[in-house]
Amino acid sequence: MPIPGLSVRTSSPQNWRKKHPYHKRITRQTFGKRPIYTGSHGKPPVNLVKLALILAAGAIVVGSLTSIILLAWIAKDLPNPDKIIDRSIALSTKIYDRTGENLLYDVHGLEKRTFVELPSIPKHLINATLTAEDRKFYEHKGISITGIVRSAIKNVLTGSKVGGSTLTQQLVKNAILTPEKKYTRKLKEIILSYQIEKKFAKDQILQMYFNEIPYGSVAYGAEAAAQTYFGKSVKDINLSEAAILAALPQAPSYYSPYGSHTDALFSRQQWILDSMAELGYITPEEAGFAKNEKVEFKKRDENILAPHFVMYVKEYLTQKYGELAVEQGGMKVITTLDLYKQEIAEEVVEENAAKNSENYNANNASLVALDPKTGQILAMVGSKNFFGDPEPAECTPGVNCSFDPQVNAAIRLRQPGSSFKPIVYTAAFKKGYTPETVLYDVETSFLNYDGQNYNPKNYDLKEHGPVTIRQALQGSLNIPAVKAIYLAGIDEVIDLAENLGYTTLKDRSRFGLSLVLGGGEVKLLEHVNAFATLAREGEWHPTAAILEVRDKDGNILEEFRKQEKKVLETEFARMINNVLSDNTARSYIFGENNYLTLGNRPVAAKTGTTNDYHDAWTIGHTPSLAVGVWVGNNNNKEMKRGADGSVVAAPIWNAFMRRVLGDTPVESFNPPTEITTEKPVLNGGIIEGVKVKIDKISGKLATTLTPETQTEEKTFRQVHSILHYINKDDPQGNTSPDFSDPQYQRWEEAIQNWAEKNNYISEEPPTEFDDLHTQANKPTIKITSPQYNQTINNRQIQASVSASAPRGVVRVEYYLNDHQIKETTTNPFDLNVFISDPNIVNGFYTLKAVVYDDIDNNQSDEIKLNFNLPPSSSALSWTYPTNNSLIKTANFPLSLTADLGDANGIQKIDIYYQTSGGEKKYINSARQFPDGKLLLQWIQSPESGQYQLLAEITNQDGFSYQVESISINIE
């Protein structure tokens, strides 16, 4: 049975053959080795024709039987189309915070319905609706075959379950069937639509549509929608408002005037108006006037906590379960929202946004807080005041408002400015670069990927010369960042970004070097989650807003399950966290006291500002909390100059973090493993210059033969770009630098120009090695007397050597156990010295002789000696007090006396007393010894107790030693 409404082709089904260029060609086909001829006009043999006809007839019979059985099976459960107005009782869906106790929003509330006759529906609303939803409404019989085919193809290609529904199908879907998303429901929808079209006239169906279709915000039917959104009857709405209403049914939650996508709503409105003009419903002038007409929406009077977050959740639920299930299904939804943190977020955003509006023409702000351990959204503020009035007063929401209260800026595309730099530098770390890698911050003309010159400048319009990545990132310098994205590779950067959860960088052909400075739009929510991944050392969690959803009967429809994926090696996350939490490294730009610090609590943070001050950001995290703030205007109007992230966004971020973290335990980031590399450009060495050891005399590189006395460490400052030292794709490897790199000459010229302008002199280190201190020039020496292991009985030691040198002997130095005792400079360089050091006692000692030429080439010889020496003649013997003497405090000042063995060899004597606790205290000193005796005064008496009396003698050669102590008692 043919489906009514389908046109029947009257021409022969074989007419195509007459147009085919090959219809007369005799074709020869082969099957195996036997040729098969199809005939002079391409006709198959008669037996094959019969076989094909039989198979075709069989397929038609089988297909027909299958279709009849399938339709019969589906039709058995069809509702009665006569009872189209019957409705079940709607149950409200309730959305709670994470405790399940605080109600954020009752989605349903009181259902709004007001029946109106079709003549009361304005003609422009009917035409706008037909234009947007079903242009062939008066031609089809309830279904659109082309729409079904088109949607089927899209479903196969995208995996979605959308359909090309007619108005009749939409009516059936919303008024009769359940909201389940199954193909069987779609078939039921088609059958019922066809039955309704047979039973009712087109205008009757249209009247039912305008009274049954959901327009969102619990408004069912056009009259309820007009009252809800405009505060007027539907018969009184104008063309502009009619186009708004016609735009809603396709996705009421998404396009809601009270939702976050009012810009999309007005875009659809304008498309409808333009289409109405194309179809002849209105003139182009009427369309232009309606597009420019200001639409004023009635203020909503619903009580909502965390409204932007609630609308975010509601939109998710609608996409997953359908409009009717959310509006009428009686769900209970437990979200991830921490109401305590949410309230603080709303307070700090509103308070600081007011200051920013007054001081910087920055009329809006948004904040997102995530739990890095789970990806759960703890707080979401989409604008400074969801229920506020748009700014300026004459603006149209979603079109040209600097403050658009219902728009959730947390999920809108904005350019991140320098807050994207940590992603780029992390990609550079993955490639082998280090936080201490040196990148010259000098004005450079880069060759961009589109072949054009790119000339970025720093925020302060200054050049800072050689800086490390650590300094460049923390100082938010732009020129080194552009070098970093080139070294890391744009594809590698985007690969990392997508692994971190960014979904907005798909069209890679759009991006060049400016991506590092925020040239690619991101969503605040995804941006914060990327930093949360860094906080968790490379462990990524998808953002989550819901902990649990139950249906009206208490059955769990979904519940939160922690999902995690390792997207970044731990060490690289630790490296970037270490840099971002280094306040000292940013102090040269931001000062020590800035909004990116939280006292003694470690925190990793980065600001960002776009060109001309359109967007300002601050993103930062501790190991357990990630928070991001955006400040700007909804219409992308630039703020006042100076409205950078550290000024307008960081105070909001800082205030929230301080209040939320409060006195919670301080958490620290795990430090990265120390990186060791021999390349000065990767370890920061070339900033101060390359340090090398050279020979003082020749000025050439020192060798192992160069004496320490003739070696000096000298710093040679080299002025070259990083491309001069490494291959950008193998920075830590042995691959040679690529001097043909398209950026190499540009970077080099920029650095040399800067060096010349700033008198930054470059010195290249020598390449030749010391040729004066060589093996051939080494002297020779041998101790000829005394003999090895000879016993020495006298402190007057004598020794003889045999020494020579190609350049001549200059001196010989003598050492006893590595302590120099004599230097001789006259031939025959023999030793004759008195050993006055009383610390040298009996036992074996090493005597070493070292010979030197005029440039300190040297050689040594040594022997062992057995000392059997007489006692030192500088002994001290106490005459008063004596050992264990009892002394009264009344006897102070006390005269101390002692006999000396040989006062001539003494330079001075220092007297001390020592307490029982080991503390040593000075008494007095003597430098003159009349009649070979010690005599001095002990002035101040110590407290009563037992003490040790000590004497320390320094002899004429500067050697100090302590004689045996005595014990005294003081009362």
PDB file of C-alpha atoms in Angstrom, residues 630-833:
ATOM      1  CA  TRP A 630      37.574  34.713  34.295  1.00  0.00           C
ATOM      2  CA  VAL A 631      36.872  38.460  34.137  1.00  0.00           C
ATOM      3  CA  GLY A 632      35.653  40.410  31.135  1.00  0.00           C
ATOM      4  CA  ASN A 633      32.548  41.452  29.211  1.00  0.00           C
ATOM      5  CA  ASN A 634      30.033  39.091  27.661  1.00  0.00           C
ATOM      6  CA  ASN A 635      30.057  40.989  24.369  1.00  0.00           C
ATOM      7  CA  ASN A 636      33.869  40.792  24.238  1.00  0.00           C
ATOM      8  CA  LYS A 637      34.194  44.533  24.642  1.00  0.00           C
ATOM      9  CA  GLU A 638      37.665  45.430  25.840  1.00  0.00           C
ATOM     10  CA  MET A 639      38.255  46.511  29.408  1.00  0.00           C
ATOM     11  CA  LYS A 640      40.370  49.483  30.413  1.00  0.00           C
ATOM     12  CA  ARG A 641      44.088  49.233  29.828  1.00  0.00           C
ATOM     13  CA  GLY A 642      45.772  47.654  32.829  1.00  0.00           C
ATOM     14  CA  ALA A 643      42.923  45.199  33.507  1.00  0.00           C
ATOM     15  CA  ASP A 644      45.222  42.200  33.408  1.00  0.00           C
ATOM     16  CA  GLY A 645      44.635  38.901  35.174  1.00  0.00           C
ATOM     17  CA  SER A 646      46.799  39.770  38.157  1.00  0.00           C
ATOM     18  CA  VAL A 647      44.722  42.902  38.809  1.00  0.00           C
ATOM     19  CA  VAL A 648      41.089  41.980  38.128  1.00  0.00           C
ATOM     20  CA  ALA A 649      40.944  38.158  38.329  1.00  0.00           C
ATOM     21  CA  ALA A 650      43.618  37.256  40.892  1.00  0.00           C
ATOM     22  CA  PRO A 651      41.961  39.135  43.798  1.00  0.00           C
ATOM     23  CA  ILE A 652      38.784  37.051  43.282  1.00  0.00           C
ATOM     24  CA  TRP A 653      40.795  33.837  43.090  1.00  0.00           C
ATOM     25  CA  ASN A 654      42.856  34.744  46.147  1.00  0.00           C
ATOM     26  CA  ALA A 655      39.842  35.721  48.274  1.00  0.00           C
ATOM     27  CA  PHE A 656      38.034  32.480  47.443  1.00  0.00           C
ATOM     28  CA  MET A 657      41.071  30.280  48.084  1.00  0.00           C
ATOM     29  CA  ARG A 658      41.879  31.919  51.420  1.00  0.00           C
ATOM     30  CA  ARG A 659      38.322  31.651  52.730  1.00  0.00           C
ATOM     31  CA  VAL A 660      37.696  28.115  51.513  1.00  0.00           C
ATOM     32  CA  LEU A 661      41.042  26.645  52.545  1.00  0.00           C
ATOM     33  CA  GLY A 662      41.081  28.552  55.851  1.00  0.00           C
ATOM     34  CA  ASP A 663      42.924  26.525  58.477  1.00  0.00           C
ATOM     35  CA  THR A 664      42.720  23.221  56.607  1.00  0.00           C
ATOM     36  CA  PRO A 665      45.963  21.176  56.615  1.00  0.00           C
ATOM     37  CA  VAL A 666      48.692  22.609  54.404  1.00  0.00           C
ATOM     38  CA  GLU A 667      49.555  20.309  51.493  1.00  0.00           C
ATOM     39  CA  SER A 668      52.802  20.439  49.541  1.00  0.00           C
ATOM     40  CA  PHE A 669      53.620  19.504  45.975  1.00  0.00           C
ATOM     41  CA  ASN A 670      56.012  16.623  45.440  1.00  0.00           C
ATOM     42  CA  PRO A 671      59.342  17.972  44.166  1.00  0.00           C
ATOM     43  CA  PRO A 672      60.579  16.832  40.757  1.00  0.00           C
ATOM     44  CA  THR A 673      63.729  14.774  40.375  1.00  0.00           C
ATOM     45  CA  GLU A 674      66.770  16.973  39.937  1.00  0.00           C
ATOM     46  CA  ILE A 675      67.701  17.138  36.279  1.00  0.00           C
ATOM     47  CA  THR A 676      71.329  16.657  35.342  1.00  0.00           C
ATOM     48  CA  THR A 677      72.513  17.633  31.891  1.00  0.00           C
ATOM     49  CA  GLU A 678      75.912  18.636  30.565  1.00  0.00           C
ATOM     50  CA  LYS A 679      74.383  21.168  28.191  1.00  0.00           C
ATOM     51  CA  PRO A 680      74.693  24.684  29.688  1.00  0.00           C
ATOM     52  CA  VAL A 681      71.727  25.949  27.641  1.00  0.00           C
ATOM     53  CA  LEU A 682      69.482  23.371  29.367  1.00  0.00           C
ATOM     54  CA  ASN A 683      70.807  23.873  32.900  1.00  0.00           C
ATOM     55  CA  GLY A 684      70.903  27.677  32.907  1.00  0.00           C
ATOM     56  CA  GLY A 685      74.652  27.912  32.597  1.00  0.00           C
ATOM     57  CA  ILE A 686      74.790  30.259  29.638  1.00  0.00           C
ATOM     58  CA  ILE A 687      72.996  33.051  31.498  1.00  0.00           C
ATOM     59  CA  GLU A 688      76.075  33.837  33.566  1.00  0.00           C
ATOM     60  CA  GLY A 689      78.305  32.389  30.876  1.00  0.00           C
ATOM     61  CA  VAL A 690      80.144  29.156  30.284  1.00  0.00           C
ATOM     62  CA  LYS A 691      82.673  28.459  33.027  1.00  0.00           C
ATOM     63  CA  VAL A 692      85.891  26.730  31.967  1.00  0.00           C
ATOM     64  CA  LYS A 693      89.304  26.186  33.580  1.00  0.00           C
ATOM     65  CA  ILE A 694      92.224  27.737  31.769  1.00  0.00           C
ATOM     66  CA  ASP A 695      96.002  27.893  32.215  1.00  0.00           C
ATOM     67  CA  LYS A 696      96.960  31.349  33.537  1.00  0.00           C
ATOM     68  CA  ILE A 697     100.166  31.494  31.544  1.00  0.00           C
ATOM     69  CA  SER A 698      99.145  30.247  28.110  1.00  0.00           C
ATOM     70  CA  GLY A 699      95.478  31.302  28.332  1.00  0.00           C
ATOM     71  CA  LYS A 700      94.518  27.930  26.914  1.00  0.00           C
ATOM     72  CA  LEU A 701      92.273  25.230  28.333  1.00  0.00           C
ATOM     73  CA  ALA A 702      93.731  23.616  31.428  1.00  0.00           C
ATOM     74  CA  THR A 703      94.555  19.918  31.409  1.00  0.00           C
ATOM     75  CA  THR A 704      95.139  17.374  34.143  1.00  0.00           C
ATOM     76  CA  LEU A 705      98.804  18.367  34.023  1.00  0.00           C
ATOM     77  CA  THR A 706      98.098  22.049  34.620  1.00  0.00           C
ATOM     78  CA  PRO A 707      99.012  22.782  38.269  1.00  0.00           C
ATOM     79  CA  GLU A 708      96.245  24.146  40.470  1.00  0.00           C
ATOM     80  CA  THR A 709      98.413  27.181  41.184  1.00  0.00           C
ATOM     81  CA  GLN A 710      98.391  27.992  37.477  1.00  0.00           C
ATOM     82  CA  THR A 711      94.691  27.152  36.882  1.00  0.00           C
ATOM     83  CA  GLU A 712      91.868  29.659  37.032  1.00  0.00           C
ATOM     84  CA  GLU A 713      88.147  29.324  36.327  1.00  0.00           C
ATOM     85  CA  LYS A 714      87.032  31.898  33.817  1.00  0.00           C
ATOM     86  CA  THR A 715      83.514  32.684  32.605  1.00  0.00           C
ATOM     87  CA  PHE A 716      82.949  33.182  28.911  1.00  0.00           C
ATOM     88  CA  ARG A 717      79.615  34.745  28.059  1.00  0.00           C
ATOM     89  CA  GLN A 718      78.177  33.351  24.833  1.00  0.00           C
ATOM     90  CA  VAL A 719      75.415  35.134  22.969  1.00  0.00           C
ATOM     91  CA  HIS A 720      73.526  32.558  20.918  1.00  0.00           C
ATOM     92  CA  SER A 721      69.985  31.239  20.683  1.00  0.00           C
ATOM     93  CA  ILE A 722      69.122  27.786  21.958  1.00  0.00           C
ATOM     94  CA  LEU A 723      69.006  26.554  18.352  1.00  0.00           C
ATOM     95  CA  HIS A 724      72.773  27.160  18.188  1.00  0.00           C
ATOM     96  CA  TYR A 725      73.391  24.501  20.830  1.00  0.00           C
ATOM     97  CA  ILE A 726      70.757  21.801  20.410  1.00  0.00           C
ATOM     98  CA  ASN A 727      68.529  20.132  17.852  1.00  0.00           C
ATOM     99  CA  LYS A 728      65.010  21.259  18.780  1.00  0.00           C
ATOM    100  CA  ASP A 729      63.568  17.772  18.357  1.00  0.00           C
ATOM    101  CA  ASP A 730      66.292  16.080  20.413  1.00  0.00           C
ATOM    102  CA  PRO A 731      67.348  18.621  23.044  1.00  0.00           C
ATOM    103  CA  GLN A 732      69.083  16.201  25.416  1.00  0.00           C
ATOM    104  CA  GLY A 733      70.405  13.875  22.723  1.00  0.00           C
ATOM    105  CA  ASN A 734      73.478  13.908  20.542  1.00  0.00           C
ATOM    106  CA  THR A 735      71.767  15.072  17.350  1.00  0.00           C
ATOM    107  CA  SER A 736      73.625  18.032  15.865  1.00  0.00           C
ATOM    108  CA  PRO A 737      71.980  21.483  15.815  1.00  0.00           C
ATOM    109  CA  ASP A 738      70.099  22.248  12.612  1.00  0.00           C
ATOM    110  CA  PHE A 739      71.512  25.538  11.376  1.00  0.00           C
ATOM    111  CA  SER A 740      69.129  25.374   8.404  1.00  0.00           C
ATOM    112  CA  ASP A 741      66.134  25.579  10.733  1.00  0.00           C
ATOM    113  CA  PRO A 742      63.838  28.332   9.375  1.00  0.00           C
ATOM    114  CA  GLN A 743      63.906  30.143  12.737  1.00  0.00           C
ATOM    115  CA  TYR A 744      67.650  29.826  13.371  1.00  0.00           C
ATOM    116  CA  GLN A 745      68.873  32.909  11.515  1.00  0.00           C
ATOM    117  CA  ARG A 746      65.955  35.040  12.768  1.00  0.00           C
ATOM    118  CA  TRP A 747      66.608  34.124  16.406  1.00  0.00           C
ATOM    119  CA  GLU A 748      70.358  34.643  16.055  1.00  0.00           C
ATOM    120  CA  GLU A 749      70.021  38.078  14.431  1.00  0.00           C
ATOM    121  CA  ALA A 750      67.575  39.240  17.109  1.00  0.00           C
ATOM    122  CA  ILE A 751      69.924  38.158  19.896  1.00  0.00           C
ATOM    123  CA  GLN A 752      73.000  39.719  18.299  1.00  0.00           C
ATOM    124  CA  ASN A 753      71.144  43.000  17.764  1.00  0.00           C
ATOM    125  CA  TRP A 754      70.051  43.015  21.384  1.00  0.00           C
ATOM    126  CA  ALA A 755      73.589  42.200  22.595  1.00  0.00           C
ATOM    127  CA  GLU A 756      75.096  45.013  20.568  1.00  0.00           C
ATOM    128  CA  LYS A 757      72.443  47.482  21.725  1.00  0.00           C
ATOM    129  CA  ASN A 758      72.988  46.540  25.379  1.00  0.00           C
ATOM    130  CA  ASN A 759      76.803  46.223  25.206  1.00  0.00           C
ATOM    131  CA  TYR A 760      76.433  42.553  26.094  1.00  0.00           C
ATOM    132  CA  ILE A 761      79.886  41.371  24.995  1.00  0.00           C
ATOM    133  CA  SER A 762      80.296  37.813  23.847  1.00  0.00           C
ATOM    134  CA  GLU A 763      83.528  35.927  24.443  1.00  0.00           C
ATOM    135  CA  GLU A 764      84.112  32.509  23.000  1.00  0.00           C
ATOM    136  CA  PRO A 765      86.118  30.115  25.226  1.00  0.00           C
ATOM    137  CA  PRO A 766      89.513  28.873  23.934  1.00  0.00           C
ATOM    138  CA  THR A 767      89.557  25.646  22.000  1.00  0.00           C
ATOM    139  CA  GLU A 768      93.282  24.779  22.348  1.00  0.00           C
ATOM    140  CA  PHE A 769      94.767  23.046  25.388  1.00  0.00           C
ATOM    141  CA  ASP A 770      97.651  24.071  27.674  1.00  0.00           C
ATOM    142  CA  ASP A 771     100.939  23.162  25.931  1.00  0.00           C
ATOM    143  CA  LEU A 772     103.332  24.443  28.627  1.00  0.00           C
ATOM    144  CA  HIS A 773     102.458  22.095  31.420  1.00  0.00           C
ATOM    145  CA  THR A 774     103.295  18.827  29.716  1.00  0.00           C
ATOM    146  CA  GLN A 775     104.794  15.507  30.578  1.00  0.00           C
ATOM    147  CA  ALA A 776     107.981  16.484  28.745  1.00  0.00           C
ATOM    148  CA  ASN A 777     108.406  19.586  30.920  1.00  0.00           C
ATOM    149  CA  LYS A 778     107.919  17.816  34.248  1.00  0.00           C
ATOM    150  CA  PRO A 779     110.924  18.060  36.677  1.00  0.00           C
ATOM    151  CA  THR A 780     112.504  15.066  38.458  1.00  0.00           C
ATOM    152  CA  ILE A 781     113.473  14.730  42.158  1.00  0.00           C
ATOM    153  CA  LYS A 782     114.785  12.077  44.536  1.00  0.00           C
ATOM    154  CA  ILE A 783     115.420  12.270  48.308  1.00  0.00           C
ATOM    155  CA  THR A 784     118.988  11.033  48.778  1.00  0.00           C
ATOM    156  CA  SER A 785     119.198  11.522  52.569  1.00  0.00           C
ATOM    157  CA  PRO A 786     117.970  10.390  55.112  1.00  0.00           C
ATOM    158  CA  GLN A 787     117.144   6.830  54.139  1.00  0.00           C
ATOM    159  CA  TYR A 788     113.735   5.128  54.006  1.00  0.00           C
ATOM    160  CA  ASN A 789     112.533   4.135  57.576  1.00  0.00           C
ATOM    161  CA  GLN A 790     115.527   5.809  59.183  1.00  0.00           C
ATOM    162  CA  THR A 791     115.124   6.657  62.910  1.00  0.00           C
ATOM    163  CA  ILE A 792     115.272  10.383  63.734  1.00  0.00           C
ATOM    164  CA  ASN A 793     116.377  11.248  67.301  1.00  0.00           C
ATOM    165  CA  ASN A 794     116.634  15.025  67.015  1.00  0.00           C
ATOM    166  CA  ARG A 795     114.115  17.801  66.277  1.00  0.00           C
ATOM    167  CA  GLN A 796     116.715  19.376  64.000  1.00  0.00           C
ATOM    168  CA  ILE A 797     116.012  17.568  60.723  1.00  0.00           C
ATOM    169  CA  GLN A 798     118.272  17.577  57.665  1.00  0.00           C
ATOM    170  CA  ALA A 799     117.619  16.169  54.180  1.00  0.00           C
ATOM    171  CA  SER A 800     119.274  16.220  50.742  1.00  0.00           C
ATOM    172  CA  VAL A 801     117.681  15.861  47.271  1.00  0.00           C
ATOM    173  CA  SER A 802     118.737  15.386  43.685  1.00  0.00           C
ATOM    174  CA  ALA A 803     116.485  17.617  41.496  1.00  0.00           C
ATOM    175  CA  SER A 804     116.402  18.804  37.861  1.00  0.00           C
ATOM    176  CA  ALA A 805     113.923  20.345  35.370  1.00  0.00           C
ATOM    177  CA  PRO A 806     113.944  21.114  31.600  1.00  0.00           C
ATOM    178  CA  ARG A 807     113.035  24.726  32.385  1.00  0.00           C
ATOM    179  CA  GLY A 808     115.263  24.834  35.494  1.00  0.00           C
ATOM    180  CA  VAL A 809     114.522  24.230  39.198  1.00  0.00           C
ATOM    181  CA  VAL A 810     113.066  27.242  41.003  1.00  0.00           C
ATOM    182  CA  ARG A 811     112.257  25.836  44.424  1.00  0.00           C
ATOM    183  CA  VAL A 812     111.774  22.696  46.499  1.00  0.00           C
ATOM    184  CA  GLU A 813     109.077  22.443  49.147  1.00  0.00           C
ATOM    185  CA  TYR A 814     109.308  20.005  52.077  1.00  0.00           C
ATOM    186  CA  TYR A 815     106.308  18.509  53.864  1.00  0.00           C
ATOM    187  CA  LEU A 816     105.929  16.382  56.952  1.00  0.00           C
ATOM    188  CA  ASN A 817     102.648  14.420  56.795  1.00  0.00           C
ATOM    189  CA  ASP A 818     101.422  16.933  54.161  1.00  0.00           C
ATOM    190  CA  HIS A 819     102.202  19.916  56.450  1.00  0.00           C
ATOM    191  CA  GLN A 820     104.748  22.245  54.858  1.00  0.00           C
ATOM    192  CA  ILE A 821     107.829  22.711  57.048  1.00  0.00           C
ATOM    193  CA  LYS A 822     110.283  24.454  54.708  1.00  0.00           C
ATOM    194  CA  GLU A 823     110.787  25.955  51.238  1.00  0.00           C
ATOM    195  CA  THR A 824     114.253  26.215  49.718  1.00  0.00           C
ATOM    196  CA  THR A 825     115.095  28.368  46.672  1.00  0.00           C
ATOM    197  CA  THR A 826     118.886  27.993  46.400  1.00  0.00           C
ATOM    198  CA  ASN A 827     120.879  25.150  44.977  1.00  0.00           C
ATOM    199  CA  PRO A 828     121.380  22.376  46.152  1.00  0.00           C
ATOM    200  CA  PHE A 829     117.845  22.848  47.699  1.00  0.00           C
ATOM    201  CA  ASP A 830     118.648  20.821  50.846  1.00  0.00           C
ATOM    202  CA  LEU A 831     116.566  20.834  54.076  1.00  0.00           C
ATOM    203  CA  ASN A 832     117.788  21.967  57.493  1.00  0.00           C
ATOM    204  CA  VAL A 833     114.956  22.833  59.924  1.00  0.00           C
TER     205      VAL A 833
END
